[in-house]
CSV table of C-alpha atoms in Angstrom, one decimal:
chain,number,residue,atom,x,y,z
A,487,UNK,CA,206.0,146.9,167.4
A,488,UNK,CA,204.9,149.5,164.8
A,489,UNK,CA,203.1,146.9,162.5
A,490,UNK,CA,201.4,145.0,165.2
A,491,UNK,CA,200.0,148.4,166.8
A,492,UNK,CA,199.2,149.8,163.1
A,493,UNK,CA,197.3,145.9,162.6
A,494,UNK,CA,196.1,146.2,166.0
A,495,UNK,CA,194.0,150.1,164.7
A,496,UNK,CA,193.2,148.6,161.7
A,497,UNK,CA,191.2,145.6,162.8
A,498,UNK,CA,190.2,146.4,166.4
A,499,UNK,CA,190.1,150.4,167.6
A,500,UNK,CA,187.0,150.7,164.7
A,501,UNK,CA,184.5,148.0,166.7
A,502,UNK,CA,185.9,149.7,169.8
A,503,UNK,CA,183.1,150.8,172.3
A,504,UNK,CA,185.4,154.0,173.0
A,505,UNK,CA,186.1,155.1,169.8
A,506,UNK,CA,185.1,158.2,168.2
A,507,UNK,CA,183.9,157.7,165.0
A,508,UNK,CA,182.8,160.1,161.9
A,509,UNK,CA,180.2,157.8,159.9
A,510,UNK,CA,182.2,154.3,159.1
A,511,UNK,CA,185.6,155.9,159.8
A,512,UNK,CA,188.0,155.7,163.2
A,513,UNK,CA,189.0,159.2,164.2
A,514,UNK,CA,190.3,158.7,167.7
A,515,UNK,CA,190.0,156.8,171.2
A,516,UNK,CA,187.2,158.5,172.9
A,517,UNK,CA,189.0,156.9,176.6
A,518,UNK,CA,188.9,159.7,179.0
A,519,UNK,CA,191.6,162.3,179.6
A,520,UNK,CA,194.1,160.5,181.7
A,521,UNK,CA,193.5,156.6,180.5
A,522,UNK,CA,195.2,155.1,177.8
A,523,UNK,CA,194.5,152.0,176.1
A,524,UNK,CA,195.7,149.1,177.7
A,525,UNK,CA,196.7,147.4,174.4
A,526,UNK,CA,199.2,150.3,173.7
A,527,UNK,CA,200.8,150.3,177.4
A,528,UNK,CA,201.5,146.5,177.4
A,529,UNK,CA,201.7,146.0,173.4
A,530,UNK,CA,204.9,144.1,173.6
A,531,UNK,CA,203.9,141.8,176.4
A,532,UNK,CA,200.9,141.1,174.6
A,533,UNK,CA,203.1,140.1,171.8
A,534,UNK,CA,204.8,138.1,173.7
A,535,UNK,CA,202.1,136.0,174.6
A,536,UNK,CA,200.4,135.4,172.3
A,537,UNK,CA,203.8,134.4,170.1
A,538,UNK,CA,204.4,132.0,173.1
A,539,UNK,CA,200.6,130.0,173.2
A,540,UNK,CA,200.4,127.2,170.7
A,541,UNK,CA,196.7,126.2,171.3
A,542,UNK,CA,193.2,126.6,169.2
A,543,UNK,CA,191.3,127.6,172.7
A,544,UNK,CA,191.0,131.1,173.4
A,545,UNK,CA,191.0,130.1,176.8
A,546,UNK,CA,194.6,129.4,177.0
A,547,UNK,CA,195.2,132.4,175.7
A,548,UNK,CA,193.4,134.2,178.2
A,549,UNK,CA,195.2,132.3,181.2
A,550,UNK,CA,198.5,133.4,179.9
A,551,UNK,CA,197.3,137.2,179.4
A,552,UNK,CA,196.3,137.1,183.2
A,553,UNK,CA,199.4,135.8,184.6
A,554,UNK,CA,201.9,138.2,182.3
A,555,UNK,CA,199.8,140.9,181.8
A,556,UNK,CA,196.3,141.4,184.0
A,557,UNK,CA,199.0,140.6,186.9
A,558,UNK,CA,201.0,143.3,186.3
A,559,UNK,CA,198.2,146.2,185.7
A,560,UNK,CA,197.6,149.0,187.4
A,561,UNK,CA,194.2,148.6,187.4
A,562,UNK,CA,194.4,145.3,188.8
A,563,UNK,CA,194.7,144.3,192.5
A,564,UNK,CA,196.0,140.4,192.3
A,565,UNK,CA,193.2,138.4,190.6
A,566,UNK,CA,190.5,141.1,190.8
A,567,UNK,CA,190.1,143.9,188.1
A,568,UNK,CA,187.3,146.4,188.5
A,569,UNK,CA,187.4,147.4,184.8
A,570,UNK,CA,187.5,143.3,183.5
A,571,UNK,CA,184.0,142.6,185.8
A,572,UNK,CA,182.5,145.8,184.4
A,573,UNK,CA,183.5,145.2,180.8
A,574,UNK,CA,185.2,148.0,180.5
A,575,UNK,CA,189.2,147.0,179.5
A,576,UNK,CA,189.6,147.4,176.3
A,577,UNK,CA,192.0,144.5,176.2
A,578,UNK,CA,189.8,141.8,177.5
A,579,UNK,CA,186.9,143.1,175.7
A,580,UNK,CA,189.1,143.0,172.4
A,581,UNK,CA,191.8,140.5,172.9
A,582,UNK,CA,190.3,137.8,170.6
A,583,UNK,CA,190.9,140.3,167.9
A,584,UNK,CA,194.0,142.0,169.1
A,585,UNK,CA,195.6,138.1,169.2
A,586,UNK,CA,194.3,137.9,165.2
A,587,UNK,CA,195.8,141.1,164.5
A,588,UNK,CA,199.2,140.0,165.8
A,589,UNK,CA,198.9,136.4,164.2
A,590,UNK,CA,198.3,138.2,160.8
A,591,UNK,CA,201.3,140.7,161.2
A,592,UNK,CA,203.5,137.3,162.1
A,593,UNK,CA,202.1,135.7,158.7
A,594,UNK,CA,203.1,138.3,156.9
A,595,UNK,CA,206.8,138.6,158.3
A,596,UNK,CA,207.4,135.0,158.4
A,597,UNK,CA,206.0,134.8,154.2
A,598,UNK,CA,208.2,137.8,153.5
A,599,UNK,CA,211.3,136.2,155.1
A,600,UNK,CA,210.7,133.1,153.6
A,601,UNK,CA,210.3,135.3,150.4
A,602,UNK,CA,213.6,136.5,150.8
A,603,UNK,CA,215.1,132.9,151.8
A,604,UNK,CA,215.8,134.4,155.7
A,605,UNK,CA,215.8,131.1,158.0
């Protein structure tokens, strides 16, 4: 999971609206004390989806991400999410990018295995 949260800073937490930034460089999430990143609590879910959609529309993407993981948030009550209507979860704002981010670290474990001659 390291490499897809390490892809996941890399390409995403730097256009984030929350993060703190000195000049061009990512120093931190600026989320308030007490919320974290919803990307990091359901990192491995997210992996899981988006490893398990085979499709070029974002939009199935997105129906899959409600039903494993918006469904199963604590900031969401069924099919309604306070933070999603206001713009404000990180993940749904982001997930276009976090779903690249995780596609790229599978590219490069699937050319490093074939590399290496792993089935």
């Amino acid at each position: 999971m390291q490499a897809y949260l390490d892809a996941i800073h890399d390409r995403v937490c730097p256009v984030c609206l929350d993060a703190v930034m000195a000049g061009n460089k990512f120093v931190r999430c600026g989320l308030p004390v007490g919320r974290k990143c919803p990307v990091e609590i359901y990192l491995p879910q997210i992996v899981d989806v988006v490893e398990s959609v085979d499709s070029w529309l974002m939009e199935d993407y997105v129906n899959v991400l409600r039903e494993k993981v918006c469904a199963s948030c604590e900031n969401s009550e069924g099919d309604f999410c306070a933070l999603r209507l206001q713009a404000d979860c990180p993940l749904d704002r982001y997930f276009m990018l976090v779903a690249e981010a995780i596609r790229e670290v599978d590219a490069q474990i699937n050319a490093i295995s074939e590399t290496a001659g792993i089935p």
